[in-house]
Short mmCIF file of C-alpha atoms in Angstrom, two decimals:
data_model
loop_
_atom_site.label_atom_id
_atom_site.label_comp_id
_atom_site.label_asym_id
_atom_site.label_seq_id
_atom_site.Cartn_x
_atom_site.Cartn_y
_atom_site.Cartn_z
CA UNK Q 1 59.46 14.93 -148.05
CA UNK Q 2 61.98 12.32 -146.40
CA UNK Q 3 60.43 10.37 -143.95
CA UNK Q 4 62.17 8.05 -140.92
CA UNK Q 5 61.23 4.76 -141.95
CA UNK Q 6 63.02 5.40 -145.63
CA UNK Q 7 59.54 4.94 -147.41
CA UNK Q 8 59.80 8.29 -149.11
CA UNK Q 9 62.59 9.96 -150.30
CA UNK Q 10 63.07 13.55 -151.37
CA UNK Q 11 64.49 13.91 -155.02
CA UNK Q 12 67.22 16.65 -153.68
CA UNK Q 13 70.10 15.90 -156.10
CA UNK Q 14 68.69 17.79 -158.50
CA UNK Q 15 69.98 21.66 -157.34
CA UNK Q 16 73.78 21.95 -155.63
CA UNK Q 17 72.39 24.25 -153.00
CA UNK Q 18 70.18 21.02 -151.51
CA UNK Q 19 73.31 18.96 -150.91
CA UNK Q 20 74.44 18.42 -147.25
CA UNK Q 21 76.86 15.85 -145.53
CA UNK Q 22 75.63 15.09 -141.74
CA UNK Q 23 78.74 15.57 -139.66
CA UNK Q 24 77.51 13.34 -136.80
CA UNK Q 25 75.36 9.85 -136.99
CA UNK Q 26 74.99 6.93 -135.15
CA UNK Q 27 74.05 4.11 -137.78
CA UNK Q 28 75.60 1.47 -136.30
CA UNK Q 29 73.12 1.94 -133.24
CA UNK Q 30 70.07 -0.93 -132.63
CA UNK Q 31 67.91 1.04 -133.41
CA UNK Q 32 68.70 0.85 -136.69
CA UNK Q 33 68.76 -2.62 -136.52
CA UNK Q 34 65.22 -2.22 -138.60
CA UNK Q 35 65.84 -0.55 -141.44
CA UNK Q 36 69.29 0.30 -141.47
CA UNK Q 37 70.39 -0.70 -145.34
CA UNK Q 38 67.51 0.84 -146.97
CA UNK Q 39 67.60 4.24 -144.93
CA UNK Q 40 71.41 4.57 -145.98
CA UNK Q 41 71.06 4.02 -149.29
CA UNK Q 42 68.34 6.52 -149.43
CA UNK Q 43 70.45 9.36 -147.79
CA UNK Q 44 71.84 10.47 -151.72
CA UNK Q 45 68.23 10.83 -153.32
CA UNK Q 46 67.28 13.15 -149.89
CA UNK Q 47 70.19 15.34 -151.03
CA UNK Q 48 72.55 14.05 -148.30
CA UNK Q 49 76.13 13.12 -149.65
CA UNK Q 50 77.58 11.62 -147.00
CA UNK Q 51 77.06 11.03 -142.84
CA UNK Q 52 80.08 10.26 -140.83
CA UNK Q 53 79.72 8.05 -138.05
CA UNK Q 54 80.75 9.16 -134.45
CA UNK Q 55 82.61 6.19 -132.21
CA UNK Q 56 80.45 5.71 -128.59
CA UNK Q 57 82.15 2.51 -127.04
CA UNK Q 58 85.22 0.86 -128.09
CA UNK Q 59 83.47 -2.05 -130.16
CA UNK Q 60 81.10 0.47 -132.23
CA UNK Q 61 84.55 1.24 -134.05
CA UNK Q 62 84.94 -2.21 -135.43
CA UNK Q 63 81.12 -2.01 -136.45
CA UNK Q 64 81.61 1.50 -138.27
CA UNK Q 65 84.36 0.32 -140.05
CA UNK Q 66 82.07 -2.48 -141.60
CA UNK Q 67 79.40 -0.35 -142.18
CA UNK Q 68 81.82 2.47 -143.93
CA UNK Q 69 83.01 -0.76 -145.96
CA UNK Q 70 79.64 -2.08 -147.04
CA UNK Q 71 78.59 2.00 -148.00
CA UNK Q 72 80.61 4.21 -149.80
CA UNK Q 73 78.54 7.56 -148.28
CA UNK Q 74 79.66 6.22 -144.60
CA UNK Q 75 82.92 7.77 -142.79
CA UNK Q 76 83.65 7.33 -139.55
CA UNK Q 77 85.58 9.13 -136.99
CA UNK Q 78 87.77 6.60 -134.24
CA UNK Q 79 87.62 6.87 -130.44
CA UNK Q 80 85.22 6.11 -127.55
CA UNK Q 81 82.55 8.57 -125.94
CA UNK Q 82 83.68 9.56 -122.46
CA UNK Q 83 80.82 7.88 -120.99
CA UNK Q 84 82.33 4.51 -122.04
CA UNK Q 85 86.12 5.22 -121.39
CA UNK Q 86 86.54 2.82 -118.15
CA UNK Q 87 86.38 0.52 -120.86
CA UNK Q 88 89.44 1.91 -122.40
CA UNK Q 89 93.02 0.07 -121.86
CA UNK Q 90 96.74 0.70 -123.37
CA UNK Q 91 95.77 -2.37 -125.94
CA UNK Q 92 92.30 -1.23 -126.65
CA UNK Q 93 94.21 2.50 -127.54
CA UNK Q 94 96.61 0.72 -130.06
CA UNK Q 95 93.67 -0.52 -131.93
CA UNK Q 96 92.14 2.54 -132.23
CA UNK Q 97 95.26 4.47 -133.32
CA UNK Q 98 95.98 1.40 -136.10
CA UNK Q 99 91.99 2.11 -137.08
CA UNK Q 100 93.65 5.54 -137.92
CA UNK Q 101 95.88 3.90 -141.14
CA UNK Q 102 92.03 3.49 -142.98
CA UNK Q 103 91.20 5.74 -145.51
CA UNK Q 104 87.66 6.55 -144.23
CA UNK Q 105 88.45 7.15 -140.64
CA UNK Q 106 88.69 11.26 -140.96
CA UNK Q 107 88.64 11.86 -137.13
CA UNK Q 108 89.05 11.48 -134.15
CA UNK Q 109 86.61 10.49 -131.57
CA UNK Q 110 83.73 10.83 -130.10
CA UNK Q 111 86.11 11.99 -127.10
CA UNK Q 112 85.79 14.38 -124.62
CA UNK Q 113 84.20 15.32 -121.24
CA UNK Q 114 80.32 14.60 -119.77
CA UNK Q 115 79.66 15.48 -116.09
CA UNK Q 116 76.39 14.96 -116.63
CA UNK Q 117 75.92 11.55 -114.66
CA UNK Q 118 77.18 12.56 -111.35
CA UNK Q 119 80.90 11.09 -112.29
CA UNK Q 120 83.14 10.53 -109.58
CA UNK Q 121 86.17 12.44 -108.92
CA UNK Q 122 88.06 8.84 -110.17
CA UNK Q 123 85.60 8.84 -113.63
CA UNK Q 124 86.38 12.64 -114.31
CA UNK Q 125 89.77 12.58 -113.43
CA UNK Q 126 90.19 9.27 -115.97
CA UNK Q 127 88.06 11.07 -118.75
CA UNK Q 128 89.99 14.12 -118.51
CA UNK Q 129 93.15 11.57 -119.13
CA UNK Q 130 91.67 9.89 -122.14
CA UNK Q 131 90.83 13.06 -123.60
CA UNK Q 132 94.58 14.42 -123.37
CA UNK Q 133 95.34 11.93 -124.87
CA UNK Q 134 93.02 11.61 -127.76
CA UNK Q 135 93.86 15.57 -128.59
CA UNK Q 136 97.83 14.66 -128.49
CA UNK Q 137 96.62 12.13 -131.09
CA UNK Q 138 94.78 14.42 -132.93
CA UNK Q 139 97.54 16.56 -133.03
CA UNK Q 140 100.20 14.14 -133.94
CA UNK Q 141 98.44 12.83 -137.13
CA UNK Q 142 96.87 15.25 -137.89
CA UNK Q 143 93.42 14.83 -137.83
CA UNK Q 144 89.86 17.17 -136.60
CA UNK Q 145 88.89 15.97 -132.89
CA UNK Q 146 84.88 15.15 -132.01
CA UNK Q 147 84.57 16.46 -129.13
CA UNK Q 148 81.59 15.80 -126.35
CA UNK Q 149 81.03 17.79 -123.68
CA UNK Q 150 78.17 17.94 -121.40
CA UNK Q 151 78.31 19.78 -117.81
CA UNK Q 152 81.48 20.13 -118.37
CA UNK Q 153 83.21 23.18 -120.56
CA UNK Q 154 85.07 25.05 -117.97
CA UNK Q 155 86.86 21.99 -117.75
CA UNK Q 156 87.02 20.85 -121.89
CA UNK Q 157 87.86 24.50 -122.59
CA UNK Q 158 91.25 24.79 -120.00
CA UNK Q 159 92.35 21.48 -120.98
CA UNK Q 160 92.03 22.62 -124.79
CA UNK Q 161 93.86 25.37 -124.04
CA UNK Q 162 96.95 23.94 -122.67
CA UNK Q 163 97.70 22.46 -126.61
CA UNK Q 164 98.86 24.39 -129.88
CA UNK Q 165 95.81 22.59 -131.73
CA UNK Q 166 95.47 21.81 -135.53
CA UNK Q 167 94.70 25.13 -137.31
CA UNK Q 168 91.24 23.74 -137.16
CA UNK Q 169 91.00 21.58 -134.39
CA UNK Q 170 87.78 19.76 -135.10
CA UNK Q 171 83.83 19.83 -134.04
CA UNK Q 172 81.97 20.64 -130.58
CA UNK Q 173 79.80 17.69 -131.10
CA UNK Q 174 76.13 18.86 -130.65
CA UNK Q 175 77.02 22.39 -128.76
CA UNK Q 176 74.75 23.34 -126.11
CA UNK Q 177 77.15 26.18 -124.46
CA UNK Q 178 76.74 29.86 -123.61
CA UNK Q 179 77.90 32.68 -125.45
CA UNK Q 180 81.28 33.28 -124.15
CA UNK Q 181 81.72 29.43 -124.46
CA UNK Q 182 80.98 29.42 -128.31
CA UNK Q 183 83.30 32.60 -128.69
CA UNK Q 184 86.15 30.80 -126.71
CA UNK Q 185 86.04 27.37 -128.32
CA UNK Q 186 85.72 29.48 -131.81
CA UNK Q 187 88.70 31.23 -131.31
CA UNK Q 188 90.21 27.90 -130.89
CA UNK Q 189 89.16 27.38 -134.35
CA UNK Q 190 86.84 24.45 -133.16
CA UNK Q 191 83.45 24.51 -135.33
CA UNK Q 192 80.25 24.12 -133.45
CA UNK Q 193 78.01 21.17 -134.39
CA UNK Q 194 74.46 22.14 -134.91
CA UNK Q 195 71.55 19.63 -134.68
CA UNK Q 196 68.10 19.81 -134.05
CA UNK Q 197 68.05 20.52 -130.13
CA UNK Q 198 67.30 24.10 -130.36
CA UNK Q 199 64.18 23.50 -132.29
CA UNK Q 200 62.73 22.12 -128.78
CA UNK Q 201 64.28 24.99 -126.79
CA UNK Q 202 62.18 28.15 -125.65
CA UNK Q 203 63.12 31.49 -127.67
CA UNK Q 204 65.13 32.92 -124.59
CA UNK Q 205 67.51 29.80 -124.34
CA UNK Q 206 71.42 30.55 -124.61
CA UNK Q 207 71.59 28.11 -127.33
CA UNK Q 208 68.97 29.81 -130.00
CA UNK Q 209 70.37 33.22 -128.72
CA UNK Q 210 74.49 31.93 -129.92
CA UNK Q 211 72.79 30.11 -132.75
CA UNK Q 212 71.24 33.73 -133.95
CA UNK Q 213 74.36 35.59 -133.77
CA UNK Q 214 77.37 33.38 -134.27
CA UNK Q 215 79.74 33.41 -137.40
CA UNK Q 216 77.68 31.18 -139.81
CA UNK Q 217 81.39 30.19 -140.50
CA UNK Q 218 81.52 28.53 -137.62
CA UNK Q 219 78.45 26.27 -138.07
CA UNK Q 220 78.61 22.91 -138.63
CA UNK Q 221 75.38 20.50 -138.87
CA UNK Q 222 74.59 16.53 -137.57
CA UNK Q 223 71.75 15.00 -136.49
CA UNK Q 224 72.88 12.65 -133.60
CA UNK Q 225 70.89 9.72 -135.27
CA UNK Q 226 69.03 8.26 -133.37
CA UNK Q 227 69.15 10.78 -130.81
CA UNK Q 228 67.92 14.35 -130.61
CA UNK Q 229 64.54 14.14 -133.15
CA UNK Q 230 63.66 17.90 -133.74
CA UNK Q 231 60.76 19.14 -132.70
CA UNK Q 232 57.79 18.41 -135.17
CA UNK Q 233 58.91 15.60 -136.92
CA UNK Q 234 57.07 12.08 -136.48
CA UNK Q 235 58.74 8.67 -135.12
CA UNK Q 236 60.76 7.80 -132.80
CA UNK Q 237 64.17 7.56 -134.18
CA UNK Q 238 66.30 10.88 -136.11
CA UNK Q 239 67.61 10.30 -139.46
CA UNK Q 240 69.74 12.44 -141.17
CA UNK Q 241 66.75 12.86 -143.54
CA UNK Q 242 66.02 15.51 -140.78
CA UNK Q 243 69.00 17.76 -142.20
CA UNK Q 244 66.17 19.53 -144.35
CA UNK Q 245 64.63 20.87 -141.76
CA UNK Q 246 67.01 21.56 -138.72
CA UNK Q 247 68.44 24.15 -141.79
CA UNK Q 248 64.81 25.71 -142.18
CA UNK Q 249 64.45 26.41 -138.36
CA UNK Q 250 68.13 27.95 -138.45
CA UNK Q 251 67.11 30.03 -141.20
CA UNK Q 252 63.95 31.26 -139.29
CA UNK Q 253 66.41 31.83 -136.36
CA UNK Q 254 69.01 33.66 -138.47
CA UNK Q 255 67.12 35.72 -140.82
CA UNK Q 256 69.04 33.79 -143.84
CA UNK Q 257 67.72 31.72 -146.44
CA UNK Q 258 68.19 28.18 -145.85
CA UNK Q 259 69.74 28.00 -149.55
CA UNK Q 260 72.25 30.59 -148.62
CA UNK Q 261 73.09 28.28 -144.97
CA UNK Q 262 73.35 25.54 -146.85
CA UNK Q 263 75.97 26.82 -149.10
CA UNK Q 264 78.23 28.06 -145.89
CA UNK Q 265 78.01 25.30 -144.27
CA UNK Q 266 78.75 22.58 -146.61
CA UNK Q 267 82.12 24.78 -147.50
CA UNK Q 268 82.41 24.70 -143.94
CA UNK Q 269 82.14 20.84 -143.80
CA UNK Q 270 85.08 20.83 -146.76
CA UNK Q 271 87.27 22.74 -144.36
CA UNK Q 272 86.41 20.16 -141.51
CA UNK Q 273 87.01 16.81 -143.56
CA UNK Q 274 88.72 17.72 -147.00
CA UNK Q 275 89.04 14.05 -146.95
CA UNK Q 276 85.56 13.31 -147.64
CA UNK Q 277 85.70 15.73 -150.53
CA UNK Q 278 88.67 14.47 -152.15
CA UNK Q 279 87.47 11.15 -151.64
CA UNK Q 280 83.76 12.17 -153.36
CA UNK Q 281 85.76 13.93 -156.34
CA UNK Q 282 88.64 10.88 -156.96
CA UNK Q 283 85.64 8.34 -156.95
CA UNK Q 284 83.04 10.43 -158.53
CA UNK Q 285 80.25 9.32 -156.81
CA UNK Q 286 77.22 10.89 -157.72
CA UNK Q 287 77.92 12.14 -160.95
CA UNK Q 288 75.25 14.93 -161.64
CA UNK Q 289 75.68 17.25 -158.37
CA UNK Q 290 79.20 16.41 -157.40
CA UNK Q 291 81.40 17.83 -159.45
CA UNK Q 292 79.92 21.09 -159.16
CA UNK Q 293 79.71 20.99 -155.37
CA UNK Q 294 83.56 20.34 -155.92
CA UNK Q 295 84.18 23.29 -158.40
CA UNK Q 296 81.97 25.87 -156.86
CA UNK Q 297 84.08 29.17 -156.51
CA UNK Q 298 85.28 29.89 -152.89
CA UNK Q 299 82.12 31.82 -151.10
CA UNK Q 300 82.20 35.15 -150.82
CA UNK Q 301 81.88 35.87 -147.26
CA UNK Q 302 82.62 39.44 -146.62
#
């Protein structure tokens, strides 16, 4: 078992099917101020390949990139959450776009819409700015958007739909829509990002009813580090040691085995950031699982 505080690891490089990559982390946060280094460097032997870091304000980028420097598992995606965007400026913007020209920035964001503080008509009318102009961005080089919302996907989903997106667009950071949201932002070819919030949810909740029945194509999975600790698990801080066992609740959702998830999903995560993967094969970083991982035959889906 993988605990929080890094003092037990699982041994989960052992079988392909065990591997994950956590598609949204916050490493760079305080509270891994404690612990930080030796919970990274753990995330391999718990059978997670990589996490990619998510940008909140403007400064975390400049931290991510050091942290993505000083461990090769770490990625990063460039931006700034919408809850920090008054921060944002036309000179603060160029940095982020020449943060872009690194070879482990493989999106873009966090970016996006949250309602959820009562926002003034100014603040939502700014973040609805920022975020046109992060998905022109994404569009114009090329890369997956991470995209936030919160109270707000009436809004996210028109403004998404006044763009011809990337084939595949990028991630709903940590969904938490309704059903005819996920189906809309799906068809968009977005990917929904799946932590451990339904595991605190009642069984009725609109979340664990899309989570039963949408495309297991369309599934993504994160943690939020050190946000969003699923239910059951001790301490006070997620890792994305928690992978594990936000796929064992989905598979009691689904009626799948978690082996089976785990194999979708991680294919899914190549289609998301092929970058990661090519990366992973060119450097041949952990010898004994990757290279199969990288040569499996496409899934069989039908």
């Amino acid at each position: 078992m993988c605990h929080n505080n890094g003092t037990m690891i699982l041994k989960g490089c052992e079988k392909v099917s065990s591997l994950l990559i956590d598609t949204h982390t916050h490493y760079v946060h305080k509270r891994f101020d404690s612990g930080r280094d030796m919970i990274i460097k753990g995330l391999k032997e718990c059978g997670i390949i990589a996490a990619v870091e998510g940008a909140i304000d403007f400064d975390s980028n400049q931290r991510m990139k050091y942290l993505s420097e000083t461990f090769p598992q770490i990625y990063m995606t460039t931006g700034c959450h919408p809850n920090c965007i008054e921060e944002m400026n036309a000179e603060k913007y160029k940095e982020i776009v020449d943060f872009l020209e690194y070879d482990k920035v493989v999106g873009i964001g966090e970016t996006g819409l949250d309602y959820a503080r009562n926002k003034t008509r100014e603040q939502i009318h700014s973040q609805q700015e920022w975020f046109e102009r992060f998905i022109k961005l994404s569009i114009s080089v090329g890369k997956p958007l991470v995209v936030h919302c919160r109270d707000a996907y009436d809004d996210l989903i028109n403004i998404l739909q006044k763009y011809t997106l990337l084939e595949r667009p990028g991630v709903i950071h940590s969904f938490n829509g309704d059903a005819e949201q996920a189906r809309t932002v799906i068809e968009l070819g977005f990917f929904l990002g799946v932590n451990g919030m339904f595991t605190k949810m009642n069984e009725e909740s609109p979340l664990r009813s899309v989570l039963r029945t949408v495309p297991l194509e369309s599934i993504v999975l994160e943690t939020d580090s050190p946000y969003l600790l699923p239910a059951h698990i001790e301490g006070k801080r997620n890792t994305s040691y928690n992978l594990h066992h936000i796929v064992e609740k989905l598979a009691e959702l689904r009626g799948e085995s978690a082996e089976y998830i785990k194999a979708v999903v991680l294919d899914n995560t190549r289609v998301l950031y092929p970058t990661i993967f090519a990366d992973i094969k060119r450097t041949k970083r952990g010898k004994k699982c990757i290279p199969t991982i990288l040569s499996r035959p496409k899934l069989d889906r039908n």
